[in-house]
Amino acid sequence: MEREISGWAYAKVNFGLRVLPGRADGFHGIESIFQTVDLYDELSLTTTAEKGCIVHCSDMELPENNTLTKAYNAFCKTVGCEVPGVRVELKKGIPSGGGLGGGSSDAAALTRMLERLCNVRLSDSELDNIAAETGSDVFFFMHCDDKGRGCALVSGRGEVVKKIHGRDDLFLVLIFPEVSSSTKEAYALVDEALACGNVLISPEFDELELVYRRPPENWTFINTFTPVISAKYKDIGRAIEALRALGCEYAEMSGSGSTVFGIFSSRQEAESAVKELTGSWNCKLARTV
C-alpha cells in the first residue's frame, strides 16, 4: 500500500560569514550564524514498489546523484533496516545556487520524512553521519526543529553546530541577481584575497551572538565572499546599494552568493521596498523563522 508524506524545506541566510584559510583536508573553516527564513521548497514523498529514491522536479534539471538521493542512500545505510523505495516530487521555491542552502535543506527535510515513514528517530550523531555524506550545509539543517526551522552558530567546515535562540522579528527583502557563481569559484577567489591579506575584519566567533542580538542597524557582520564576488559580478554590489538606498538597516550577500538581502525595520517598510525594486530586480519578501 502506498504512503504519502509531504513537507517543507526552509531556506537559510548567513548573518556574517567569515572564511578561514584552506585546511590540509581541502576544506575551509567558516564562522557564521545560520538562520532560517520563510522561503521554502515543497517535497512530496510517495512510497514505491521499486527500491531506491527517484526525484522529479519540473522546475529544474537535477543531477542523478543529487542531495536527495545522497541523503536517502545515507539514511538506508544508517538505519540498517528495510527502507521502502520512494518517489520525491520537488517543487522549488528557493532559487538554486543562490547561497540559501536549498539543496541542503531538501536533504534534511527528506531525512525527517524518512524518519516518519520508518518510525525511527535518529540520534544527533546519526544525523551528522548522513550530513557528512551529503553536504556541509546539511549539518545545520539536520539540527533544526521538526519543521526545519532554526538558528545556530556554525563553525568548522559547517559540521560544528551550536543552536541558539533565533529571532523571528526580522523582515528581509531578498534580491536574486541573474548571475551564477559556483561555490568552487567563490572559494578560489577568497584564497587569492587571503594570500594577499586583502580581507575585511569581522567580529570574533565568540562575539557573533552578541552582535546578532543588537538592532540590525548596529550589526558589524561581514561576509568574506562579498568583496571578491561583487568585484567580478557587478550586479551583486548594485543590489546591495539598491537596498541601502531604500533605507534598509543592514544589507549583505548570503553564503557564497548570489542572493543579496536587506533587513528592514518593519514588514511595511520591507513591502514598500519590494514594490520599489520590482521591475528592476527579481526580489521577494521574507521573515526569519
XYZ file of C-alpha atoms in Angstrom:
289
model
C 0.000 0.000 0.000
C 1.374 3.396 -0.994
C 2.072 6.006 1.660
C 2.411 9.729 1.087
C 4.219 12.310 3.227
C 4.777 15.964 2.436
C 6.911 18.676 3.989
C 8.684 21.989 3.556
C 12.392 22.752 3.357
C 13.197 26.284 4.519
C 15.954 28.484 3.119
C 18.703 29.932 5.301
C 20.603 33.186 5.261
C 24.023 33.864 6.734
C 24.424 36.665 9.231
C 28.156 37.127 8.946
C 30.308 34.588 7.123
C 33.994 34.552 7.884
C 36.031 32.230 5.685
C 39.286 30.946 7.149
C 42.356 29.824 5.164
C 42.152 26.445 3.419
C 42.855 23.375 5.547
C 45.041 20.365 4.831
C 41.929 18.295 4.003
C 40.973 20.717 1.236
C 38.098 22.333 3.132
C 37.874 25.858 4.529
C 36.809 26.682 8.047
C 33.900 29.081 8.416
C 32.363 31.108 11.234
C 28.763 32.214 10.775
C 25.233 32.469 12.096
C 22.755 30.458 10.034
C 19.093 31.486 10.305
C 16.090 30.004 8.513
C 13.610 32.248 6.690
C 10.098 31.571 5.401
C 11.111 30.889 1.810
C 10.823 27.171 1.130
C 10.818 24.200 -1.225
C 7.924 21.727 -1.112
C 8.563 17.973 -1.028
C 6.008 15.210 -1.556
C 7.138 11.642 -0.905
C 5.320 8.557 -2.180
C 6.430 5.001 -1.463
C 7.109 2.745 -4.448
C 7.494 -0.969 -5.053
C 10.960 -0.411 -6.501
C 13.941 0.182 -4.244
C 15.812 3.461 -4.251
C 14.939 7.135 -4.488
C 13.576 8.744 -7.647
C 13.414 12.538 -7.669
C 11.259 14.550 -10.047
C 11.449 18.324 -10.270
C 9.630 20.212 -13.014
C 11.330 23.494 -12.050
C 14.902 22.467 -12.851
C 17.034 19.563 -14.019
C 18.733 17.748 -11.158
C 21.864 15.599 -11.431
C 21.277 11.902 -10.862
C 23.417 11.981 -7.710
C 21.703 14.947 -6.025
C 21.402 15.843 -2.339
C 18.104 13.967 -2.017
C 19.427 10.685 -3.401
C 22.585 11.093 -1.306
C 20.511 11.624 1.841
C 18.263 8.653 1.037
C 21.222 6.316 0.478
C 22.961 7.540 3.639
C 19.725 7.095 5.615
C 19.388 3.493 4.398
C 22.967 2.761 5.431
C 22.476 4.404 8.823
C 19.222 2.759 9.940
C 20.257 -0.713 8.801
C 16.662 -1.859 8.261
C 14.347 -2.191 5.297
C 13.608 1.253 3.855
C 10.863 1.482 1.211
C 11.641 2.873 -2.197
C 10.374 6.422 -2.636
C 9.483 8.903 -5.336
C 10.014 12.537 -4.371
C 8.227 15.388 -6.129
C 10.214 18.563 -5.531
C 8.680 21.983 -6.095
C 11.341 24.681 -5.903
C 10.646 27.918 -4.089
C 14.293 28.526 -3.184
C 16.478 29.661 -6.094
C 19.208 27.146 -6.888
C 22.814 28.171 -6.349
C 21.907 31.384 -4.555
C 23.613 30.831 -1.202
C 20.326 29.966 0.526
C 21.004 26.279 1.180
C 18.046 24.905 -0.783
C 19.587 21.573 -1.734
C 20.920 21.048 1.789
C 17.568 21.882 3.358
C 15.866 19.463 0.943
C 18.181 16.683 2.124
C 17.386 17.327 5.787
C 13.646 17.574 5.070
C 13.717 14.220 3.281
C 15.566 12.691 6.234
C 12.815 13.860 8.610
C 10.190 12.419 6.261
C 12.019 9.084 6.106
C 12.151 9.013 9.915
C 8.353 9.325 9.961
C 7.971 6.735 7.224
C 10.142 4.179 9.008
C 9.010 5.154 12.524
C 12.559 5.781 13.720
C 14.230 8.681 15.500
C 17.881 9.158 14.625
C 20.420 10.423 17.136
C 22.383 13.623 16.546
C 25.463 11.592 15.655
C 23.482 9.539 13.121
C 22.110 12.724 11.561
C 25.665 14.058 11.372
C 26.784 10.882 9.605
C 24.122 11.433 6.945
C 25.110 15.099 6.623
C 28.769 14.148 6.202
C 27.848 12.110 3.118
C 25.534 14.766 1.714
C 26.969 18.280 2.106
C 28.490 20.741 4.578
C 25.384 22.939 4.992
C 23.268 19.858 5.692
C 24.664 19.676 9.248
C 22.842 22.882 10.197
C 19.524 21.808 8.716
C 19.734 18.414 10.428
C 19.754 20.202 13.784
C 16.751 22.433 13.084
C 13.400 21.667 14.712
C 10.925 19.092 13.404
C 9.561 21.674 10.947
C 13.014 22.552 9.646
C 13.336 25.928 11.382
C 16.299 27.088 13.415
C 19.247 29.332 14.152
C 22.791 28.352 15.071
C 26.408 29.356 15.383
C 28.199 27.318 12.735
C 31.925 26.646 12.510
C 34.415 24.046 11.292
C 33.559 23.274 7.674
C 29.917 23.511 8.718
C 29.780 20.430 10.925
C 30.081 22.251 14.276
C 26.564 23.483 15.019
C 25.616 25.244 18.256
C 21.914 26.013 18.345
C 20.894 29.435 19.648
C 17.525 31.094 20.145
C 16.582 32.564 16.794
C 14.920 35.883 16.095
C 11.527 35.970 14.388
C 11.315 39.764 14.212
C 13.491 40.366 11.149
C 11.902 41.314 7.822
C 14.120 40.766 4.806
C 13.972 41.702 1.173
C 15.812 39.100 -0.893
C 17.209 40.083 -4.287
C 18.192 37.369 -6.759
C 20.698 38.855 -9.252
C 20.883 36.969 -12.534
C 24.462 35.852 -12.031
C 25.810 32.410 -11.261
C 28.874 31.956 -9.092
C 29.861 28.418 -8.168
C 30.999 27.667 -4.632
C 34.284 26.368 -6.040
C 34.918 29.638 -7.868
C 33.978 31.671 -4.789
C 36.477 29.853 -2.564
C 39.209 30.217 -5.208
C 38.645 33.984 -5.255
C 38.745 34.108 -1.450
C 42.004 32.129 -1.430
C 43.553 34.765 -3.692
C 42.362 37.539 -1.382
C 43.601 35.733 1.736
C 47.020 35.194 0.143
C 47.268 38.960 -0.417
C 45.970 39.796 3.053
C 43.093 41.603 1.370
C 40.180 40.648 3.642
C 37.780 42.570 5.853
C 37.965 42.352 9.632
C 34.982 40.540 11.124
C 33.757 40.050 14.706
C 35.402 37.200 16.590
C 33.410 33.972 16.689
C 32.551 34.290 20.381
C 31.085 37.753 19.676
C 28.706 36.702 16.887
C 25.669 36.010 19.057
C 26.179 39.288 20.931
C 26.158 41.178 17.620
C 23.096 39.202 16.476
C 21.079 40.401 19.492
C 21.662 44.054 18.612
C 19.406 46.089 16.306
C 20.476 45.247 12.718
C 21.486 48.878 12.117
C 24.309 48.228 14.624
C 25.472 44.931 13.153
C 29.146 44.633 12.253
C 28.871 41.290 10.447
C 30.840 40.843 7.236
C 30.820 38.173 4.550
C 34.315 37.315 3.297
C 32.862 36.339 -0.077
C 31.131 39.649 -0.791
C 34.088 41.836 -1.877
C 35.572 39.219 -4.207
C 32.257 38.111 -5.727
C 30.917 41.647 -6.167
C 34.188 42.700 -7.820
C 33.603 40.078 -10.509
C 29.812 40.285 -10.700
C 28.857 43.955 -10.504
C 25.141 43.272 -10.022
C 25.895 41.937 -6.525
C 27.193 45.322 -5.404
C 24.413 47.119 -7.253
C 21.788 45.041 -5.459
C 23.315 45.822 -2.065
C 23.381 49.534 -2.887
C 19.763 49.406 -4.105
C 18.690 48.020 -0.726
C 20.692 50.618 1.185
C 19.197 53.403 -0.927
C 15.749 52.290 0.251
C 16.745 52.612 3.899
C 17.462 49.055 4.979
C 19.175 48.641 8.340
C 21.676 46.063 7.095
C 22.481 44.603 3.669
C 24.765 41.724 2.727
C 25.161 38.694 0.484
C 24.126 35.248 1.726
C 26.612 32.400 1.574
C 28.856 32.471 -1.480
C 26.114 34.248 -3.435
C 24.463 35.325 -5.403
C 21.398 36.174 -3.273
C 21.562 39.545 -1.519
C 19.321 40.548 1.381
C 18.399 43.710 3.211
C 16.802 43.889 6.657
C 14.077 46.484 7.154
C 12.603 47.848 10.362
C 9.068 46.557 9.700
C 7.010 44.446 7.325
C 5.513 47.645 5.916
C 8.968 49.051 5.108
C 10.008 45.744 3.518
C 6.831 45.518 1.434
C 7.374 49.084 0.242
C 10.938 48.192 -0.772
C 9.738 45.171 -2.759
C 7.329 47.404 -4.679
C 10.135 49.858 -5.459
C 12.534 47.132 -6.581
C 10.111 45.039 -8.630
C 10.671 45.741 -12.298
C 14.395 46.302 -11.836
C 15.156 43.227 -9.730
C 13.793 39.771 -9.048
C 13.027 40.097 -5.352
C 10.899 38.672 -2.565
C 9.853 39.467 1.000
C 10.862 37.018 3.738
C 10.832 36.803 7.524
C 13.078 34.912 9.895
C 11.525 31.761 11.376
